[in-house]
Tab-separated table of C-alpha atoms in Angstrom:
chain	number	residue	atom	x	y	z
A	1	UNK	CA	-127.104	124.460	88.687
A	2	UNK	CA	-124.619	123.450	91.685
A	3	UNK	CA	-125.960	124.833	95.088
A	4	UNK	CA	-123.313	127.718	96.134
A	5	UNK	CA	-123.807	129.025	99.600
A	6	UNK	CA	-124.998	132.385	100.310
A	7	UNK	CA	-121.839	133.771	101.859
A	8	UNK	CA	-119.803	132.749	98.601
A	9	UNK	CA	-121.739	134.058	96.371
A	10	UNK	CA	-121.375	137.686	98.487
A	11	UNK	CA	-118.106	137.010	98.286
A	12	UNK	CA	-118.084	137.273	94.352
A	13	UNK	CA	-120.438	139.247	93.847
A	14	UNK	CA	-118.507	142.108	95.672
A	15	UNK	CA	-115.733	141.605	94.037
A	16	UNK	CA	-117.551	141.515	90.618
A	17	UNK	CA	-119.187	145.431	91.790
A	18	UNK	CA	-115.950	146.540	92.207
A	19	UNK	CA	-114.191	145.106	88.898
A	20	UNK	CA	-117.157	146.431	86.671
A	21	UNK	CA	-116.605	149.345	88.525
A	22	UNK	CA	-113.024	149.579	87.153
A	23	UNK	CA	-113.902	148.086	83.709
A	24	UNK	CA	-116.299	151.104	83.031
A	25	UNK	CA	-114.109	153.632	84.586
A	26	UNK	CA	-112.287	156.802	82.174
A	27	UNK	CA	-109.160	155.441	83.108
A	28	UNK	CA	-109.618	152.078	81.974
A	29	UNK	CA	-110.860	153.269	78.588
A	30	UNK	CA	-108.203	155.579	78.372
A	31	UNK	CA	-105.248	153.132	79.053
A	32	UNK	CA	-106.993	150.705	76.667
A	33	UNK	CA	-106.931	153.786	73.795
A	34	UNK	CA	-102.845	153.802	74.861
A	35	UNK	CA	-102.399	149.821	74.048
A	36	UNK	CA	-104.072	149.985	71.161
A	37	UNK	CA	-102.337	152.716	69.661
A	38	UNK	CA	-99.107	151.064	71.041
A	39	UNK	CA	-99.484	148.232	69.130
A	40	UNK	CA	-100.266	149.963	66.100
A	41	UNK	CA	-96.826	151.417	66.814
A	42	UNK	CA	-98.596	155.137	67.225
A	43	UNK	CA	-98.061	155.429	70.724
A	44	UNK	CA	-97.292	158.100	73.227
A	45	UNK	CA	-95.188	157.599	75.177
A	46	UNK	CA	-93.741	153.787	77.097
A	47	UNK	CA	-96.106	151.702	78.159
A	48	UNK	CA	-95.546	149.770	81.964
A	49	UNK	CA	-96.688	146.647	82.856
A	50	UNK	CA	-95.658	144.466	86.012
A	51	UNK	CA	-96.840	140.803	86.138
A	52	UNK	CA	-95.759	139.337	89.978
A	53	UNK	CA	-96.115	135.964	88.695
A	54	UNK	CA	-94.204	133.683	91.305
A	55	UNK	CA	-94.758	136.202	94.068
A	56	UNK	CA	-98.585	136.315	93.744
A	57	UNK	CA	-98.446	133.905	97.028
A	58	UNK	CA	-96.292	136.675	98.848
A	59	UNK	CA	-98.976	138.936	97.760
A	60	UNK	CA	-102.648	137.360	97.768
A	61	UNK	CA	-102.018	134.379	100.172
A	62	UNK	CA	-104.552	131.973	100.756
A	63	UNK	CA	-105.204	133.513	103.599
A	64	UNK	CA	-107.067	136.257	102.224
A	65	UNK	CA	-109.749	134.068	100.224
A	66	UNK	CA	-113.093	133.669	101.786
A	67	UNK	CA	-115.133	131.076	99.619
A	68	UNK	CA	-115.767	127.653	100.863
A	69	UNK	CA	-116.232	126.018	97.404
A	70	UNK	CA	-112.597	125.060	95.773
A	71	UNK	CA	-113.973	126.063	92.457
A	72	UNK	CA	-115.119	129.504	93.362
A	73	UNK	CA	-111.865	129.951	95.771
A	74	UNK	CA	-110.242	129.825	92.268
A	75	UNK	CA	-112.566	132.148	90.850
A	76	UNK	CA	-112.202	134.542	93.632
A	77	UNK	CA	-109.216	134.841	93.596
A	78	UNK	CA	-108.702	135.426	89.709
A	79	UNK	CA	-110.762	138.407	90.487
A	80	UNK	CA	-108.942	139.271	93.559
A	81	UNK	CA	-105.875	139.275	91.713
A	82	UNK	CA	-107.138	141.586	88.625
A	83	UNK	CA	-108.334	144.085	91.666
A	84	UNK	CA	-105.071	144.025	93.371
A	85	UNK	CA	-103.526	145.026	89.654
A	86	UNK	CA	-105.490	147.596	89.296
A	87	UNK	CA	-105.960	149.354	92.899
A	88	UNK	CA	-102.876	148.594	94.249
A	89	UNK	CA	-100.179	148.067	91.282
A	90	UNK	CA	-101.245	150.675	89.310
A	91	UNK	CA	-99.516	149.849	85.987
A	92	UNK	CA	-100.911	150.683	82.535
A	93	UNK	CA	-103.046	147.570	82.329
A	94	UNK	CA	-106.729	148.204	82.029
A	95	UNK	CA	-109.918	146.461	83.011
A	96	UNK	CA	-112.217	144.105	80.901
A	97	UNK	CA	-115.465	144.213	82.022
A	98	UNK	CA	-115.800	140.167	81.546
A	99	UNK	CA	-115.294	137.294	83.493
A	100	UNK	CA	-113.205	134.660	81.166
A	101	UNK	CA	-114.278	130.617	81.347
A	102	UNK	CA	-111.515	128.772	79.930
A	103	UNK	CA	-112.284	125.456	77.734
A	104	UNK	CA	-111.877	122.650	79.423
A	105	UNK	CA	-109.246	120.550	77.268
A	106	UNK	CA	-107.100	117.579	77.595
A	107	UNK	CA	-103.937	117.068	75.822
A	108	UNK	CA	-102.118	113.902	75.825
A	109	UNK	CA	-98.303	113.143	75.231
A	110	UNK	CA	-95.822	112.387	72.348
A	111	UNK	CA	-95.956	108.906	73.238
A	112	UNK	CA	-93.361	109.336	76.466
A	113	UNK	CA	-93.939	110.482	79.850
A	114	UNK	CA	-91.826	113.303	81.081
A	115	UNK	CA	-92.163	113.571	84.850
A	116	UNK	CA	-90.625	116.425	86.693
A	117	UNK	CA	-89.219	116.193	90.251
A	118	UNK	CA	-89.918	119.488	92.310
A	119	UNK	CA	-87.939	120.776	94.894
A	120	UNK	CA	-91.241	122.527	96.065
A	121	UNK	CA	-94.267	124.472	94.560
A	122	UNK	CA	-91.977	127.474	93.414
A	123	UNK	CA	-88.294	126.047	93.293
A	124	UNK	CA	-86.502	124.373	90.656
A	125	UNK	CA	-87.279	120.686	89.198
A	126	UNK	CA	-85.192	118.063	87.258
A	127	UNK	CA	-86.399	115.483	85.232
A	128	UNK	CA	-85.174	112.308	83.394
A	129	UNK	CA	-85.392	112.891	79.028
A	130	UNK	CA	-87.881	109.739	78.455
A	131	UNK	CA	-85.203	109.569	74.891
A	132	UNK	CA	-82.009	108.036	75.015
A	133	UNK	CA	-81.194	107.069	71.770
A	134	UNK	CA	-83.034	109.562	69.339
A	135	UNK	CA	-83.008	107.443	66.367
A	136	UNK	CA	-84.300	104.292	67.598
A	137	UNK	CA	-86.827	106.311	69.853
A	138	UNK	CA	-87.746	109.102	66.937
A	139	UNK	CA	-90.141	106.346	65.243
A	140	UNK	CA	-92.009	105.854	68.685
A	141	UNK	CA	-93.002	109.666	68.678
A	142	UNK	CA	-97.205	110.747	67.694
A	143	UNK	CA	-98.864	113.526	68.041
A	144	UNK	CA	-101.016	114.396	71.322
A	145	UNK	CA	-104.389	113.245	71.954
A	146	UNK	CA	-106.282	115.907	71.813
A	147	UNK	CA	-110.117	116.279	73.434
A	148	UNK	CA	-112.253	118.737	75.232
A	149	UNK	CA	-114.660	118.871	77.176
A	150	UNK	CA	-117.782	121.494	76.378
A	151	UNK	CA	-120.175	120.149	79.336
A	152	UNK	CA	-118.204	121.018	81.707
A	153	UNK	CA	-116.958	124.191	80.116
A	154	UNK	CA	-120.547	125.116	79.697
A	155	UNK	CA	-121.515	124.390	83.127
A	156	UNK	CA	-118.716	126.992	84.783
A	157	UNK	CA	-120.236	129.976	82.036
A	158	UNK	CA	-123.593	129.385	83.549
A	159	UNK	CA	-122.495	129.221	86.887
A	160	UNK	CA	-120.586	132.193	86.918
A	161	UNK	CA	-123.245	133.837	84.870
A	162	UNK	CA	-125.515	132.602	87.470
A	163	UNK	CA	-123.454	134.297	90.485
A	164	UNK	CA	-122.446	137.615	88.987
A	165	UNK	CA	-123.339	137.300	85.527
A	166	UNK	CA	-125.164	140.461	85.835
A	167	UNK	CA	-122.089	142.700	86.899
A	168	UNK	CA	-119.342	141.499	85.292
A	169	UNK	CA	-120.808	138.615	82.128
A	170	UNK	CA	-118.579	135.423	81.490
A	171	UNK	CA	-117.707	134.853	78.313
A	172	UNK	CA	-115.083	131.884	77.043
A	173	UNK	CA	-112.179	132.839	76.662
A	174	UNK	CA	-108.629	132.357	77.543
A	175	UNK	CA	-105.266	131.311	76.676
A	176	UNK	CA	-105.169	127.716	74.736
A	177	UNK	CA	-101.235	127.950	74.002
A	178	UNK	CA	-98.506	130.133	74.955
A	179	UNK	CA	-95.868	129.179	72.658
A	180	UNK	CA	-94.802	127.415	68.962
A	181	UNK	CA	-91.821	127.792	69.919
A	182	UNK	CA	-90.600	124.019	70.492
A	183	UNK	CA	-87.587	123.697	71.827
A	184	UNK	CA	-88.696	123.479	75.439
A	185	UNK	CA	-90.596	119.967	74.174
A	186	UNK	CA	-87.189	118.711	72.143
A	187	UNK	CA	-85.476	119.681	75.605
A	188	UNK	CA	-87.911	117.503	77.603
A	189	UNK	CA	-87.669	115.027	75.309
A	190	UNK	CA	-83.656	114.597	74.705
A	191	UNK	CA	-82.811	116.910	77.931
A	192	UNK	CA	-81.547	120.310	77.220
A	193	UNK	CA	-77.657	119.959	77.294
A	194	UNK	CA	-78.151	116.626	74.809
A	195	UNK	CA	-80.361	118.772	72.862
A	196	UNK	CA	-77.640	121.149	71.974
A	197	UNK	CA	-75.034	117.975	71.453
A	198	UNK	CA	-77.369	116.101	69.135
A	199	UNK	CA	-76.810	119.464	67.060
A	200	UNK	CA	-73.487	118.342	66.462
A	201	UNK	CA	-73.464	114.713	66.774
A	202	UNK	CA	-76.833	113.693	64.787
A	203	UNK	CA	-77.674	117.035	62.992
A	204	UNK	CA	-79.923	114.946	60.630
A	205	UNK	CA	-82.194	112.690	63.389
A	206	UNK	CA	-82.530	116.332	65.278
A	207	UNK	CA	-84.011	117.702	62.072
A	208	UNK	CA	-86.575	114.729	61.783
A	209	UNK	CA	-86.960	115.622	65.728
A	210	UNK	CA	-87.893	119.864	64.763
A	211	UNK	CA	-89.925	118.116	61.605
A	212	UNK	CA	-92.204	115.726	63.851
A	213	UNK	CA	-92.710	119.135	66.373
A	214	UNK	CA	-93.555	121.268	63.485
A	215	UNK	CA	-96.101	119.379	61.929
A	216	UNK	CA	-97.612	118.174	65.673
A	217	UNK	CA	-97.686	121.436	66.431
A	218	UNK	CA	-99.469	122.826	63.365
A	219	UNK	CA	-102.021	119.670	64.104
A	220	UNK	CA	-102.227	120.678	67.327
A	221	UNK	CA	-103.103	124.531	66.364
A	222	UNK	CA	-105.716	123.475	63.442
A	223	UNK	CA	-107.502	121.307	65.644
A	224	UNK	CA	-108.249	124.256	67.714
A	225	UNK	CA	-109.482	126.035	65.164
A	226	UNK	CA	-111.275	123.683	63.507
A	227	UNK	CA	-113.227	122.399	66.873
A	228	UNK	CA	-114.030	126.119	67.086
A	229	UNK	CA	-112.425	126.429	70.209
A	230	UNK	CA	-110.335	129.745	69.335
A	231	UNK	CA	-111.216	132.724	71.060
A	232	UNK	CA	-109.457	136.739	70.111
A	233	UNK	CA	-106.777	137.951	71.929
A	234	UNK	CA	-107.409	141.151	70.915
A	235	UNK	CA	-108.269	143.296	74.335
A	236	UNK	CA	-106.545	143.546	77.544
A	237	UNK	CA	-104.955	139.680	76.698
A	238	UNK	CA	-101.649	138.219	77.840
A	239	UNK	CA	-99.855	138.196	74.491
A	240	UNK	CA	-95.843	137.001	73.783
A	241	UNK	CA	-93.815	137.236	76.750
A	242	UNK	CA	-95.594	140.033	78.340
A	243	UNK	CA	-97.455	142.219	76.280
A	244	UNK	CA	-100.793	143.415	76.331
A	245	UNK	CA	-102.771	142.376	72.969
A	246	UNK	CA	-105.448	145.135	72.226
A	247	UNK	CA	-105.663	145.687	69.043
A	248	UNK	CA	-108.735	146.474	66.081
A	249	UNK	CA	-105.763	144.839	63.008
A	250	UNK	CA	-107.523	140.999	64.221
A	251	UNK	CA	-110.437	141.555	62.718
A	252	UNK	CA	-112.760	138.121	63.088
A	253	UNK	CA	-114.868	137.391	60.134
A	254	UNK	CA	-118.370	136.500	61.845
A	255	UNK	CA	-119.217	134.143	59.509
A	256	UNK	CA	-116.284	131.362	59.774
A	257	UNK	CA	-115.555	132.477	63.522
A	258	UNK	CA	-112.092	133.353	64.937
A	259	UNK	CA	-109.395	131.465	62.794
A	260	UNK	CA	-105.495	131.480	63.884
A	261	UNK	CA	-105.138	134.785	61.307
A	262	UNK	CA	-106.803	136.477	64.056
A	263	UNK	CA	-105.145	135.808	66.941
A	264	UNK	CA	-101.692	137.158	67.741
A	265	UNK	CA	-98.917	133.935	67.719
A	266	UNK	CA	-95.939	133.967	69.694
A	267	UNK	CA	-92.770	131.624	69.610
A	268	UNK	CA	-89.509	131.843	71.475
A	269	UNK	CA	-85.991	129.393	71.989
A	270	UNK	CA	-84.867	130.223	75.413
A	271	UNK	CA	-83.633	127.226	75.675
A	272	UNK	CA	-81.085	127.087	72.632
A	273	UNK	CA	-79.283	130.429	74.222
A	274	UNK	CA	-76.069	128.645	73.767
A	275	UNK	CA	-75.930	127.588	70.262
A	276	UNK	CA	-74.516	129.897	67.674
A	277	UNK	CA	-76.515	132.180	65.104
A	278	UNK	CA	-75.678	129.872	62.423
A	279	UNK	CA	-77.319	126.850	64.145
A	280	UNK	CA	-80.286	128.351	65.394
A	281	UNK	CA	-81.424	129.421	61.515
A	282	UNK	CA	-80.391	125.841	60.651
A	283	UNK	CA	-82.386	123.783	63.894
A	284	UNK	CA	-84.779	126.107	65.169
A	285	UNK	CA	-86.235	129.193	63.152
A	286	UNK	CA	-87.210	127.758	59.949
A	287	UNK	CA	-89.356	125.058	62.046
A	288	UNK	CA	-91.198	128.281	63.599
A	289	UNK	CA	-91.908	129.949	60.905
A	290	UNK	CA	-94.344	127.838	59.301
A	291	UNK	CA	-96.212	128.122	62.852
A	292	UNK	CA	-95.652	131.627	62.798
A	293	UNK	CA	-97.010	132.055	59.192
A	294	UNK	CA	-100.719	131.193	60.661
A	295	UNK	CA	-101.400	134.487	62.801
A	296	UNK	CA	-102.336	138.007	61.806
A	297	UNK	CA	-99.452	139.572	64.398
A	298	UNK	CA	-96.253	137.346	65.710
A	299	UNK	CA	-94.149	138.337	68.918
A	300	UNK	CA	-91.020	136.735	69.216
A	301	UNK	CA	-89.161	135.987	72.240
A	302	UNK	CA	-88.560	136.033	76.035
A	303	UNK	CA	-85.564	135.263	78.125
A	304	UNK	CA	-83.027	134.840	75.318
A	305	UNK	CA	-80.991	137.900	74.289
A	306	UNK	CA	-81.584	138.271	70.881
A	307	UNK	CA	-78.994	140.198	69.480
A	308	UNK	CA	-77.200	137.485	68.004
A	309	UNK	CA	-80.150	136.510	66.363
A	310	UNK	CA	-82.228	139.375	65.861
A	311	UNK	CA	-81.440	139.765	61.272
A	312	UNK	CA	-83.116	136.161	60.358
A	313	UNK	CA	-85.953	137.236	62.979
A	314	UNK	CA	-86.898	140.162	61.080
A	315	UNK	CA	-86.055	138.978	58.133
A	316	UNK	CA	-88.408	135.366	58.868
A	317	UNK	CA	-91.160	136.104	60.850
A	318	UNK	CA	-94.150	136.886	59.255
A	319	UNK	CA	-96.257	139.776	60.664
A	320	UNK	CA	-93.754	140.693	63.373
A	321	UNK	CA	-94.978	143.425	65.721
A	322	UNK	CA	-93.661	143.146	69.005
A	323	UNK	CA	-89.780	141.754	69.959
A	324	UNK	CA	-88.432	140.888	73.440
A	325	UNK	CA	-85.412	142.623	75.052
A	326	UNK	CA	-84.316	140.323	77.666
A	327	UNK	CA	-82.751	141.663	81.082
A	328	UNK	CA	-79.137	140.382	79.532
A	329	UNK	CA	-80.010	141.443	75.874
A	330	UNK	CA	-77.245	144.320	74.338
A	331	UNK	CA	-80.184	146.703	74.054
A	332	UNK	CA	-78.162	148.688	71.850
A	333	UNK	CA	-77.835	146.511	68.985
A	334	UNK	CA	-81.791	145.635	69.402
A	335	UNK	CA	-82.535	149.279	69.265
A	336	UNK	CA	-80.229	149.356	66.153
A	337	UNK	CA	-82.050	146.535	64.778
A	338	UNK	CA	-85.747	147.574	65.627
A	339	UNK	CA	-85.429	150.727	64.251
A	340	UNK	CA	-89.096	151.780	65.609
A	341	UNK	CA	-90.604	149.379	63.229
A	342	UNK	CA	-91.377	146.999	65.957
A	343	UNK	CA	-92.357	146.955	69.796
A	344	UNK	CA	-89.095	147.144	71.621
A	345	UNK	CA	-90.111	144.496	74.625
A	346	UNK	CA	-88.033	145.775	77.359
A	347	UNK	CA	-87.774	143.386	80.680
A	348	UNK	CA	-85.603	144.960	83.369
A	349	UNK	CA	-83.683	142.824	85.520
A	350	UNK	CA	-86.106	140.904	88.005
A	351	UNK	CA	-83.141	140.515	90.700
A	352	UNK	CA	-83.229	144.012	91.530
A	353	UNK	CA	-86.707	144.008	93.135
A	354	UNK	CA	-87.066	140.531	93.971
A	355	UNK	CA	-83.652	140.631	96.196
A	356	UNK	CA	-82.848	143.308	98.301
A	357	UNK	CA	-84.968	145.736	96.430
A	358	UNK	CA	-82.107	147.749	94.795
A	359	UNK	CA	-83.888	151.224	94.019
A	360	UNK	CA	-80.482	153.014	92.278
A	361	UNK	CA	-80.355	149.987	90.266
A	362	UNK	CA	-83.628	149.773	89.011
A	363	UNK	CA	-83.426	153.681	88.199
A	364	UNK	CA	-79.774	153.166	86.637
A	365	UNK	CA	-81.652	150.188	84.543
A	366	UNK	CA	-85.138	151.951	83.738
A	367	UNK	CA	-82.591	155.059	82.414
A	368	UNK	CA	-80.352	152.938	80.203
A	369	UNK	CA	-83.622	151.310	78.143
A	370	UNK	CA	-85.146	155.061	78.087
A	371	UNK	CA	-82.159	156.637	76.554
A	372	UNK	CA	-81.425	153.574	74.136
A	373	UNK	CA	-85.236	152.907	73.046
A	374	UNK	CA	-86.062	157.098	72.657
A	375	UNK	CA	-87.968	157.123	69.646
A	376	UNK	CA	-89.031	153.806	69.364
A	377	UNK	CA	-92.563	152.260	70.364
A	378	UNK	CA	-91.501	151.237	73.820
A	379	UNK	CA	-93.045	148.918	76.902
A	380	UNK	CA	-91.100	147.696	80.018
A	381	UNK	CA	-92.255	144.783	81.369
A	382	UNK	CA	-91.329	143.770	85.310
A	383	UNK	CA	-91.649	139.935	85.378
A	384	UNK	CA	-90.126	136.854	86.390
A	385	UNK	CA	-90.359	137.974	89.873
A	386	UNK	CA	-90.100	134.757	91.372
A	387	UNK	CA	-90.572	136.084	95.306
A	388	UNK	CA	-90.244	139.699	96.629
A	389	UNK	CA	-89.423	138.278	100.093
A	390	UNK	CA	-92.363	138.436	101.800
A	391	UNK	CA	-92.416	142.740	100.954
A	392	UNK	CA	-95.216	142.813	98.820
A	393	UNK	CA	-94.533	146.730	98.554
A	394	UNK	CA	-91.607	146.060	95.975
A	395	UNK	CA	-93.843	145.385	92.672
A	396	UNK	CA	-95.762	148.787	93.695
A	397	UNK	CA	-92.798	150.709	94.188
A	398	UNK	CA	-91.344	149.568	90.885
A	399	UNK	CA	-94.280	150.303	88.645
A	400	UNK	CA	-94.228	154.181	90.922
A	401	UNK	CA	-90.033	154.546	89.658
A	402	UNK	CA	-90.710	153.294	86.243
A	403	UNK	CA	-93.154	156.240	85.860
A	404	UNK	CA	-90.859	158.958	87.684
A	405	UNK	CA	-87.823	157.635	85.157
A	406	UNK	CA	-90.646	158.142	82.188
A	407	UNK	CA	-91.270	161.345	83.345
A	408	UNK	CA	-88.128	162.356	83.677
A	409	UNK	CA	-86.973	161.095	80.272
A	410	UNK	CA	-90.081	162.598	78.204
């Protein structure tokens, strides 16, 4: 067991007090009862979430960490952060009362090296497609090299265990994936405009391109089940592009273990935005849906609007249950579509609070997706904030309209 200092492990173990605290609380138990009826698609009314992802800096600096060790700053602050969600953001996320050890696992590369240049730790990044000529280069392609590493996984559950193991248990757990989605690796393979040009020029070698994904990819997912390394996303997970996963429809059978069927999957195609309906069911769905096929619930999308694409989505996607409604998406037509047989995945527009925090906007916004989604099982989801210019006020004051405009509209 490493030697941790006495001061850190205070550190933790206060922090643990007060998250078990909040894990055990009626609230908690009562906003997990709403997600789980939400995704049933029984809920009572919309759901709010707000993730500051690319602000948490403005918000929890590193200023504000007190453990010496690197290891347990990390730690500390991933409990830091849940507290700040839940006694200062005040959304309708609720409180697990588990610490989560990730596996440790390494995962190679198609055969190329794509390195990206940043600007700096939170800008924008360029890099050079390691592909020039796609059929010459296809045959170089093979799948990742895939390990992992259950020493060292095993040592950070007992040492966490060891710390505050008594307040708030560690468990593994965590996110292994976040998307079968694809076309963000074809993009870093080819580059993203030359992906959409191959479309057209070599329709054929960008088909063996989607084939040699597809089948890595489905590797890549059965080796995770089959080294046992899966773990349900079934509670207060990150699910899709924003949801909250509780559910009792994942059932695990506790005699194989958690297989893929019990897991919600997730795939997206941000990237392809600007090719037509007619090319994404030729180049991109159908090499999703086998991926897709392997979980119990599917949620599809993120940044892309939809609408354009949203009839071979429900018509493909096995197990469907919760669909994105991008900031740009015609909500209208994905209201049409959805029909209340699906989560309608509402993310405002992220500009309005990250610059110049525009409250009549954000009202004006929060009002159109109330009116539009009435009826319909309904979460909004503030992410993509990016910075909130140093006011960390903004994501609070968000989730605080969002309720007055669900008030108002109930």
């Amino acid at each position: 067991m490493e030697r941790i200092s006495t001061h850190d492990r205070d550190v933790l173990r206060g922090l643990a007090a007060r998250l078990r605290a909040a894990a055990d609380s009626p609230e908690s138990q009562a906003k997990r009862e709403l997600w789980r009826r939400h995704n049933a698609l029984q809920g009572d009314r919309p759901l709010i979430l707000a993730f500051p992802e690319g602000a948490w800096p403005e918000l929890l600096p590193e200023s504000v960490l007190q453990c010496a060790d690197p290891k347990l700053r990390q730690w500390e602050w991933t409990l830091r952060s849940r507290l700040y969600t839940w006694e200062v953001i005040r959304d309708d996320s609720f409180v697990e009362p588990w610490f989560d050890i990730g596996w440790h696992i390494q995962i190679g590369n198609y055969g190329f090296d794509v390195p990206m240049h940043y600007g700096d730790s939170r800008g924008s990044y360029v890099w050079d497609a390691p592909i020039k000529d796609l059929e010459r280069e296809l045959p170089k392609l093979h799948f990742r090299t895939l390990s992992v590493d259950r020493p060292a996984t095993y040592r950070d559950l007992a040492l966490a265990n060891e710390i505050f193991g008594d307040l708030l248990p560690a468990r593994i757990r965590g996110m292994l994936f976040w998307t079968v989605g694809m076309t963000w690796e074809a993009a870093k393979l080819v580059g993203l405009e030359n992906l959409m040009l191959l479309m057209c020029d070599q329709p054929q070698q960008v088909h063996r391109l989607m084939a040699f994904l597809r089948d890595e990819h489905l590797h890549f997912i059965q080796w995770l089940e089959d080294e046992g390394l899966l773990t349900p996303n079934d509670e207060s997970d990150y699910v899709g592009s924003g949801g909250v996963g509780c559910t009792d429809e994942l059932q695990p059978d506790t005699e194989v273990g958690i297989t893929l069927r019990q897991r919600w999957g997730f795939a997206e195609s941000q990237e392809t935005v600007g090719i037509s309906p007619a090319m994404f069911e030729e180049f991109v769905l159908p090499y999703q849906i086998p991926l897709l096929d392997k979980f119990g619930l599917n949620c599809y999308g993120c940044c892309e609007g939809l609408e354009h694409r949203i009839g071979p989505i429900l018509r493909s996607v096995p197990r469907l249950r919760r669909v994105s409604v991008a900031p740009s998406a015609n909500q209208e037509t994905l209201a049409e579509a959805l029909a209340g047989r699906y989560i309608y995945s509402r993310k405002p527009y992220p500009a309005h609070v990250c610059v110049n925090f525009n409250e009549p906007a954000i009202r004006a916004d929060l009002r159109h997706t109330l009116t539009v989604a009435r009826g319909q099982p309904l979460e909004i989801i503030m992410k993509d904030t990016h910075t909130v210019e140093g006011q960390a006020w903004r994501i609070k004051r968000w989730v605080e309209l969002a309720r007055e405009e669900v008030a108002r509209a109930a």
